[in-house]
C-alpha atoms as one frame of an Amber mdcrd trajectory, in Angstrom:
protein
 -23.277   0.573 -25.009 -19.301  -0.125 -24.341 -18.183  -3.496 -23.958 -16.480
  -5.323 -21.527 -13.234  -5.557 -23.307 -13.905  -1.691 -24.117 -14.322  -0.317
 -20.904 -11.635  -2.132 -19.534  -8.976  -1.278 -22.216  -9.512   2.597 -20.800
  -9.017   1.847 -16.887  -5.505   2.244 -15.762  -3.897  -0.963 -14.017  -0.536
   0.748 -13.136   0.707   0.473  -9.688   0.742   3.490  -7.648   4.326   5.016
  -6.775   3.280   5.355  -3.059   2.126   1.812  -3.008   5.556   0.520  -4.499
   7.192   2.898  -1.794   5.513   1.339   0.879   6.022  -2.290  -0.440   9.738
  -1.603  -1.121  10.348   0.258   2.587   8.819  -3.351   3.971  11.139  -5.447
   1.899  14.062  -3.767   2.165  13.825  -2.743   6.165  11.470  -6.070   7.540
  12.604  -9.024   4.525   8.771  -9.491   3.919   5.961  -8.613   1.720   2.870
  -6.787   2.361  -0.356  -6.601   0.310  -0.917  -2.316  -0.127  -4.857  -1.324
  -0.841  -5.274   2.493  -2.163  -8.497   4.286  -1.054  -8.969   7.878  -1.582
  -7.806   8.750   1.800  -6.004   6.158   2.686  -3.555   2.918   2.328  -4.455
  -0.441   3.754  -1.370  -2.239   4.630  -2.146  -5.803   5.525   0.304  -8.534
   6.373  -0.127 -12.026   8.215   2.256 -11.458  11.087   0.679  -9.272  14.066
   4.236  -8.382  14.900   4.981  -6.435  11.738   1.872  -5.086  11.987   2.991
  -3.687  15.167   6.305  -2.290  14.045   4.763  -0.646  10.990   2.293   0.939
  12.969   4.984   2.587  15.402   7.040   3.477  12.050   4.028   5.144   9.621
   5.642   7.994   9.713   8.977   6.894   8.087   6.525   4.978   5.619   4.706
   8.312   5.047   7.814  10.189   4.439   9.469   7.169   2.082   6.063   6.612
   0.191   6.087  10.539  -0.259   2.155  10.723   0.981  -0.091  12.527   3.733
  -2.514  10.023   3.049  -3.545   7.819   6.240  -2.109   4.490   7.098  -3.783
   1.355   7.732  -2.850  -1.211   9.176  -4.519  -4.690   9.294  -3.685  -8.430
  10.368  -4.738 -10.727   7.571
């Protein structure tokens, strides 16, 4: 039986590129910071402010395109 320390020395903790494409399209086009959740199908892209939400939603396919992805967008209010 594999430790704790064991199995978790194996599991990769690297940030996805398409989630550091989406957070870095936010930053550099809105000033703020989103939170990015990868899913097999999709990305969750939560932030506190309805109003981003809003504009990301109209833009997902620019965000698509810049995160280099066909996976689905998400968008939720935190």
């Amino acid at each position: 039986m594999d430790g704790i320390a064991d199995i978790l020395s194996r599991k990769d903790f690297d940030v996805p590129p398409e989630v550091q494409a989406i957070k870095e399209y936010v930053r550099r086009y809105y000033n703020q910071e989103v939170q990015v959740t990868a899913d097999k199908r999709s990305y969750i892209v939560s932030a506190r402010s309805a109003a981003l939400i809003g504009t990301l939603r109209i833009n997902a396919p620019a965000i698509q395109k810049a995160a280099q992805t066909d996976k689905k967008l998400i968008f939720r209010i935190k």
